[in-house]
Coordinates of C-alpha atoms and ligand atoms in Angstrom, one line a residue:
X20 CA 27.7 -5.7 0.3
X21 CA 27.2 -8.8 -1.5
X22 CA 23.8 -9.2 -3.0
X23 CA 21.3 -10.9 -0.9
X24 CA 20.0 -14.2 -2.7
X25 CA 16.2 -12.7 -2.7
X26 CA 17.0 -10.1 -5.4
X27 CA 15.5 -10.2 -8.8
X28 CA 14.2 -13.6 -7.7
X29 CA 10.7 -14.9 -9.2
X30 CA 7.3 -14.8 -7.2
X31 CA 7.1 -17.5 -4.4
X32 CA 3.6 -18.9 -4.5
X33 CA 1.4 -18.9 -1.3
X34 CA -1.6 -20.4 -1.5
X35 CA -1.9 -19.8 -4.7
X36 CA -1.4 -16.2 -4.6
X37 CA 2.7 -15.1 -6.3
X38 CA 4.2 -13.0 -3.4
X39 CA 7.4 -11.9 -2.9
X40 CA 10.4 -14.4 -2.8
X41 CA 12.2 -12.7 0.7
X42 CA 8.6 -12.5 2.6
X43 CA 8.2 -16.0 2.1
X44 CA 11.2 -18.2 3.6
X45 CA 9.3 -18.4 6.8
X46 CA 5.6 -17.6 6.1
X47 CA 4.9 -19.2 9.3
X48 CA 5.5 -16.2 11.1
X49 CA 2.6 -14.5 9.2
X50 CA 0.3 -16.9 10.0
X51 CA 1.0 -17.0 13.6
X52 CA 1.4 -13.5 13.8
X53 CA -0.5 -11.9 17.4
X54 CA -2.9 -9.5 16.5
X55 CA -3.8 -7.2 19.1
X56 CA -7.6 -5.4 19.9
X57 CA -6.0 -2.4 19.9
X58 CA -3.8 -2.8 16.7
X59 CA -5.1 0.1 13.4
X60 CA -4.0 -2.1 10.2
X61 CA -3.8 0.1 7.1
X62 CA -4.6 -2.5 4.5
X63 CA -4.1 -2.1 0.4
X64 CA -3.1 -3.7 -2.7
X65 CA 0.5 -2.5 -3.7
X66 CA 0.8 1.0 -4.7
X67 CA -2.2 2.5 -4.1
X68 CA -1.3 5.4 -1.7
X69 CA -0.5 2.8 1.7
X70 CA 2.5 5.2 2.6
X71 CA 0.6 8.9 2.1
X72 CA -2.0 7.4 4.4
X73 CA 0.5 5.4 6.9
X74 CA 2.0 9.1 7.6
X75 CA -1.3 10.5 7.9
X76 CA -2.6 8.7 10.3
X77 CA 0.9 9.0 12.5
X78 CA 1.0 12.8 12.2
X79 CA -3.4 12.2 13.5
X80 CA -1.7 10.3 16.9
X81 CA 0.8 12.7 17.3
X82 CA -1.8 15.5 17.0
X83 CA -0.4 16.9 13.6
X84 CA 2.9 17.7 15.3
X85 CA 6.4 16.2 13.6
X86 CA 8.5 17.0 16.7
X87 CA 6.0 14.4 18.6
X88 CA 6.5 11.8 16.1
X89 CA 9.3 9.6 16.4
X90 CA 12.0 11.1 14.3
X91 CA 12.3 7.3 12.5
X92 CA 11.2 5.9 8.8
X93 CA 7.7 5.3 8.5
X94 CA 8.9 1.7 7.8
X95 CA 9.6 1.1 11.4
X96 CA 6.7 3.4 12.6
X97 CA 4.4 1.5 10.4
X98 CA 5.8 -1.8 9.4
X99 CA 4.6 -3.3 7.0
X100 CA 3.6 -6.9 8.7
X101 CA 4.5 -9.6 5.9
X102 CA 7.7 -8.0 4.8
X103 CA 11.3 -10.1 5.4
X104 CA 14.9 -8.9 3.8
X105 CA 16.5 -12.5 5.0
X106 CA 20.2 -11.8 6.7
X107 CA 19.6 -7.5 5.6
X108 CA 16.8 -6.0 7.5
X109 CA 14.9 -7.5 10.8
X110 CA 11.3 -8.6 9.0
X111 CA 7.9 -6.6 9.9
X112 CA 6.6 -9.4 12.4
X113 CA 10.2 -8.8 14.4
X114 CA 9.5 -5.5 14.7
X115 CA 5.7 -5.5 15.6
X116 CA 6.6 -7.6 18.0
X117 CA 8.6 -5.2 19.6
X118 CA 5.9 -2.4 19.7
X119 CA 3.8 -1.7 22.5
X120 CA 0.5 -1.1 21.2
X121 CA -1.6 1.0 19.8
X122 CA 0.3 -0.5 17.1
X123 CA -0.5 1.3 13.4
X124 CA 0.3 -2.2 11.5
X125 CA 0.6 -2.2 6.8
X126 CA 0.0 -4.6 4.5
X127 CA -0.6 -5.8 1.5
X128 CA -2.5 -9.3 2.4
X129 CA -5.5 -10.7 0.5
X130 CA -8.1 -12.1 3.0
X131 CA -7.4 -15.4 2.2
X132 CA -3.8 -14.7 3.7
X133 CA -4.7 -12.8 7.0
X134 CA -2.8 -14.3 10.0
X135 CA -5.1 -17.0 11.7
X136 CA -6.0 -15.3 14.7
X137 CA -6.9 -11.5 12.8
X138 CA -10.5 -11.3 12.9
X139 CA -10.7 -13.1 16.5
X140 CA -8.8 -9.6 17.3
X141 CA -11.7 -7.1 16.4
X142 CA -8.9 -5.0 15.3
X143 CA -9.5 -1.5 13.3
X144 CA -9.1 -1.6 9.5
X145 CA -8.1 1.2 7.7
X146 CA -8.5 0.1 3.5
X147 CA -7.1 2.4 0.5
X148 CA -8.0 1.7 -3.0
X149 CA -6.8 3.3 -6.0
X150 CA -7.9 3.0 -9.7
X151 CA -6.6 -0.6 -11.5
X152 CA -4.9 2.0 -14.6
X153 CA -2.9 4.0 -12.1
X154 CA -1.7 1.0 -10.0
X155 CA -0.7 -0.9 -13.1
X156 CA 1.5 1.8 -14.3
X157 CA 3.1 3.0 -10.3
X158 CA 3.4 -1.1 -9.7
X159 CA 5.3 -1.5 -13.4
X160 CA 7.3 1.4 -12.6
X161 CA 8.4 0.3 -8.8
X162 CA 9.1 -3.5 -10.5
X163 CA 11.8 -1.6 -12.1
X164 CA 13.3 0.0 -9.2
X165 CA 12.5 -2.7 -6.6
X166 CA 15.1 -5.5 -6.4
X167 CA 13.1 -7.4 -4.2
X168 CA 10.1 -8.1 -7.4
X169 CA 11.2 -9.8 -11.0
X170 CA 12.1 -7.4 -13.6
X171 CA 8.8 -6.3 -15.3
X172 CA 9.6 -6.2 -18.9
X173 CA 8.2 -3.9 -21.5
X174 CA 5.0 -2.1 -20.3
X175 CA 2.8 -4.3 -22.8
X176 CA 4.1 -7.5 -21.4
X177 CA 3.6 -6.1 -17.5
X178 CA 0.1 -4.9 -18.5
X179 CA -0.6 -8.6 -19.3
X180 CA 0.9 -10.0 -15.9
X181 CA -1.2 -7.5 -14.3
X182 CA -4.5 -8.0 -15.8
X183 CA -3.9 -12.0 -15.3
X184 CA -3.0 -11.4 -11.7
X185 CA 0.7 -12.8 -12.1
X186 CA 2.2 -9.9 -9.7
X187 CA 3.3 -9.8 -6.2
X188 CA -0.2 -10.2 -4.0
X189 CA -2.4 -11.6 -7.0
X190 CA -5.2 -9.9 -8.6
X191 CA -5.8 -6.3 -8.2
X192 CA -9.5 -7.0 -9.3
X193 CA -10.2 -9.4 -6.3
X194 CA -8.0 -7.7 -3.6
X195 CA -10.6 -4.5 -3.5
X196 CA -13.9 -6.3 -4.5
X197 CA -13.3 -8.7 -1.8
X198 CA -12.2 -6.0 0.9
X199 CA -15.3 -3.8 -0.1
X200 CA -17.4 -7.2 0.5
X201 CA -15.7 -7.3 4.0
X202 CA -17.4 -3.9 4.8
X203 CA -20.0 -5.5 5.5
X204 CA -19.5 -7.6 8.7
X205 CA -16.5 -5.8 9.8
X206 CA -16.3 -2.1 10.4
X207 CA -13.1 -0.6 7.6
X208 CA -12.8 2.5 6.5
X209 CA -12.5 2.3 2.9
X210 CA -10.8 5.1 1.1
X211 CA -10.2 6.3 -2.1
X212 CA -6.8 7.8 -3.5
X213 CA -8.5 9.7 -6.1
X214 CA -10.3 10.9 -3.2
X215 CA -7.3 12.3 -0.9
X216 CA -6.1 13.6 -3.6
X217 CA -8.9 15.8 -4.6
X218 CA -9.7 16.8 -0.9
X219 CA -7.2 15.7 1.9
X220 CA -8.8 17.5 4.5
X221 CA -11.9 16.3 4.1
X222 CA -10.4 12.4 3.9
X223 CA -7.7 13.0 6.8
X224 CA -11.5 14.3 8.9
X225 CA -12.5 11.0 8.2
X226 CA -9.5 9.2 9.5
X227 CA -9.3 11.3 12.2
X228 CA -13.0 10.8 13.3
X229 CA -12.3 6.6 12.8
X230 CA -9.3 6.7 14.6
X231 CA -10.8 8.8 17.3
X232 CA -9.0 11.6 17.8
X233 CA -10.2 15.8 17.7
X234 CA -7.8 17.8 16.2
X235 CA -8.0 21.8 15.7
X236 CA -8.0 23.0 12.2
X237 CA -4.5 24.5 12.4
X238 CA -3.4 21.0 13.0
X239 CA -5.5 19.6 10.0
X240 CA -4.4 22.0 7.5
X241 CA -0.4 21.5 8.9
X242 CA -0.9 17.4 8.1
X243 CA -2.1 18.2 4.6
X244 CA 0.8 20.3 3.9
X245 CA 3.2 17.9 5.9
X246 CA 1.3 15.0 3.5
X247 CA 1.5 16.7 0.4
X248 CA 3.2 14.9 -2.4
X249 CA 5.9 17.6 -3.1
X250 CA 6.5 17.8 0.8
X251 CA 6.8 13.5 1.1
X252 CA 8.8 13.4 -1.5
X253 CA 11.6 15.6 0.0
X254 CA 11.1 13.3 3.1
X255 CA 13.8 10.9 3.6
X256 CA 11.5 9.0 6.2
X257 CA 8.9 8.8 3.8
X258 CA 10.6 8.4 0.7
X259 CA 12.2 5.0 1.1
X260 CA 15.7 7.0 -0.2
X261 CA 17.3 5.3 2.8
X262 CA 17.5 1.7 2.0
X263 CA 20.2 0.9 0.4
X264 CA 20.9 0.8 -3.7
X265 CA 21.2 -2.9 -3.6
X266 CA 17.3 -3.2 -2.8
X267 CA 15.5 0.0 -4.1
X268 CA 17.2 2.0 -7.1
X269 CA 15.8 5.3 -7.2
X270 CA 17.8 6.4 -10.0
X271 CA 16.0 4.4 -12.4
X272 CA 12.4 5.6 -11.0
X273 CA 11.7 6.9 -7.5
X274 CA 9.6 5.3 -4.8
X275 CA 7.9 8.7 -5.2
X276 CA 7.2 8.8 -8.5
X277 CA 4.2 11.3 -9.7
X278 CA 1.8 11.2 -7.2
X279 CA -1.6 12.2 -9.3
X280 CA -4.5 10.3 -10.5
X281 CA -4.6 9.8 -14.4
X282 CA -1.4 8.9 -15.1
X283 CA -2.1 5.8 -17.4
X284 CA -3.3 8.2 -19.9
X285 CA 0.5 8.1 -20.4
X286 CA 1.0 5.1 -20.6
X287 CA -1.5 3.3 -22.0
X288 CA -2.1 2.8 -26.3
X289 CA -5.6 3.3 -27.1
X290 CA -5.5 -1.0 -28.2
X291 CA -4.3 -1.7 -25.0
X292 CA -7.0 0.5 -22.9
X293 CA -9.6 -1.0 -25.2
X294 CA -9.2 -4.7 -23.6
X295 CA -8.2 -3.6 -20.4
X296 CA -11.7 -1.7 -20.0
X297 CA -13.5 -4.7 -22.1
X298 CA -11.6 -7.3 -19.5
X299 CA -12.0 -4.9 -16.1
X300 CA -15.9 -5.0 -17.6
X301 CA -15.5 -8.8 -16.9
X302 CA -13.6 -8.9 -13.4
X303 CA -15.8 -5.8 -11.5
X304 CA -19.4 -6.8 -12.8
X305 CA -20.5 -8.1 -9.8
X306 CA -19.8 -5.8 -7.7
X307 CA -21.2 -2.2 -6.5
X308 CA -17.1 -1.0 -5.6
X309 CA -16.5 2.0 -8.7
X310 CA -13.5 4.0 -9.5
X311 CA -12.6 7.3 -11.0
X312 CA -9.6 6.9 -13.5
X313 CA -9.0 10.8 -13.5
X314 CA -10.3 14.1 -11.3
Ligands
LIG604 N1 1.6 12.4 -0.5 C1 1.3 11.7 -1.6 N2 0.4 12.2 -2.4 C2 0.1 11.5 -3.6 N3 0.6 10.4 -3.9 C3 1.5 9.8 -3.1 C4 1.9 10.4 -1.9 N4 2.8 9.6 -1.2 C5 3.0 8.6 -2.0 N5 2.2 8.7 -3.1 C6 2.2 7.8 -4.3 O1 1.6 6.5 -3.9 C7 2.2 5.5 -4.7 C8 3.0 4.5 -3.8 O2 2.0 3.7 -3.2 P1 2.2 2.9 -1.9 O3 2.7 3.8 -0.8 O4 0.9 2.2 -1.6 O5 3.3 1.9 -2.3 S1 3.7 0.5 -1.6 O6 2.7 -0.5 -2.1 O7 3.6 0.7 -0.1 O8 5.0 0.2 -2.0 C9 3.2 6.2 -5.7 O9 2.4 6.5 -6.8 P2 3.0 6.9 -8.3 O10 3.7 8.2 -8.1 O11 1.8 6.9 -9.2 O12 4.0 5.8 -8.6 C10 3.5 7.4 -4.8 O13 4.1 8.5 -5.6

């Protein structure tokens, strides 16, 4: 397979925001994009546990039960709306399209990039956030493995690009202070990875409760084992191992990397977590939204 002209290609810009080169060739087709009433969107910035909880909430509407669900990557069970692989892979908005609802529908989207017609749907919002440290260091380590992002450089310089909001969907900082601000006039459920990951069950209870469903508790505790990192990782529906070389290279860092909170502590120099707290002072003032770096 020749490579696809999208690879290692520089951020697009869309209004303003850098995104990724292959979504972007027709970005009309985000923006026009039918959202339906019944449509659950499972909404974060990049890295911040979208797939853990777009499996979660599939194994809650097929009561906790992997022979009920559609024996098909989560990719096509939840697509992920904006996404495009020109002349590879049919784009996320070809899919959904396809779907009867209820449709469970990913992405990455700041508000200001919502299709036009979202809120008009009353659609259900399902948000995850995860601590600005930790997503800096999983979204520096999927740069390298991604084909569809620029190369990321040295950690220091992708620290920089990060903090300045020069990565694929713009700032971290204003993609969950403004989604937090959107609580309040839309009902979301915002969750917290440092929260799964310190009690699942009691998280998935929550999704299940928003999503509507009753499930027993021998159906609970089997989708916190099915959703544990060392199980999804195994998962080749989950894992993204099935897309080919040419666009994701797990060999030099998998999709599924670590899967815990804290991680930066391993990354970071003590210099370069002294601005990035002095600047994240800066960027979150204003706002009530507060994150745990570790558990
Ligand atoms: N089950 C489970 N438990 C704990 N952590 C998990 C799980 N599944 C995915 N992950 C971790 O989530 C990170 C990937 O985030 P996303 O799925 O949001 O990535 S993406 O934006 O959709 O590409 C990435 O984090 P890092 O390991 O820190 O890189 C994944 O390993």
């Amino acid at each position: 397979m020749t490579s696809p002209d999208f690879i290692r290609r520089d951020w697009a810009t869309v209004h303003g925001y850098p995104m990724v080169y292959a979504f972007t060739t027709n970005w009309e087709r985000v923006e026009q994009f039918q959202c339906r009433p019944e449509d659950v969107w499972i909404i974060t910035y990049p890295k911040s546990g979208t797939t853990w909880v777009s499996e979660i909430m599939d194994l809650i509407k097929n009561d906790g039960s992997v022979e009920k669900q559609e024996q098909i990557p989560i990719v096509q069970r939840v697509p992920m709306m904006e996404s495009a692989a020109p002349g590879t892979l049919p784009s996320g908005t070809e899919n959904l399209e396809k779907m009867p609802s209820p449709r469970f529908v990913k992405s990455h989207l700041p508000i200001a990039l919502l299709p036009k017609n979202f809120w008009e749907s009353d659609c259900k919002i399902i948000y995850v956030a995860r601590n600005a440290k930790d997503v800096a260091v999983s979204y520096y380590n999927f740069d390298r493995m991604n084909k569809f992002h620029p190369e990321p450089g040295t950690f220091a310089e992708y620290l920089e690009k990060f903090m300045s909001g020069n990565v694929a969907y713009g700032s971290w900082y204003e993609h969950v202070t403004s989604w937090w601000e959107k609580k309040k006039d839309h009902p979301i459920l915002y969750l917290f990875y440092e929260d799964i990951k310190e009690d699942p069950k009691r998280e998935i209870r929550k999704i299940m409760e928003f999503l509507g469903k009753k499930l027993d508790e021998e159906a609970l505790d089997r989708i916190v084992q099915l959703t544990s990192f060392e199980t999804m990782k195994d998962n080749s529906l989950v894992n993204y191992r099935l897309l080919p070389t040419t666009l994701m290279d797990h060999s030099i860092s998998p999709f599924m990397r670590k899967g815990i909170a804290g991680d930066w502590k391993n990354y970071f120099t003590v210099a370069q977590n002294e601005k990035f707290d002095a600047d994240y002072e800066k960027k979150m003032s204003g706002t009530t939204l507060k994150f745990r770096t570790e558990i």
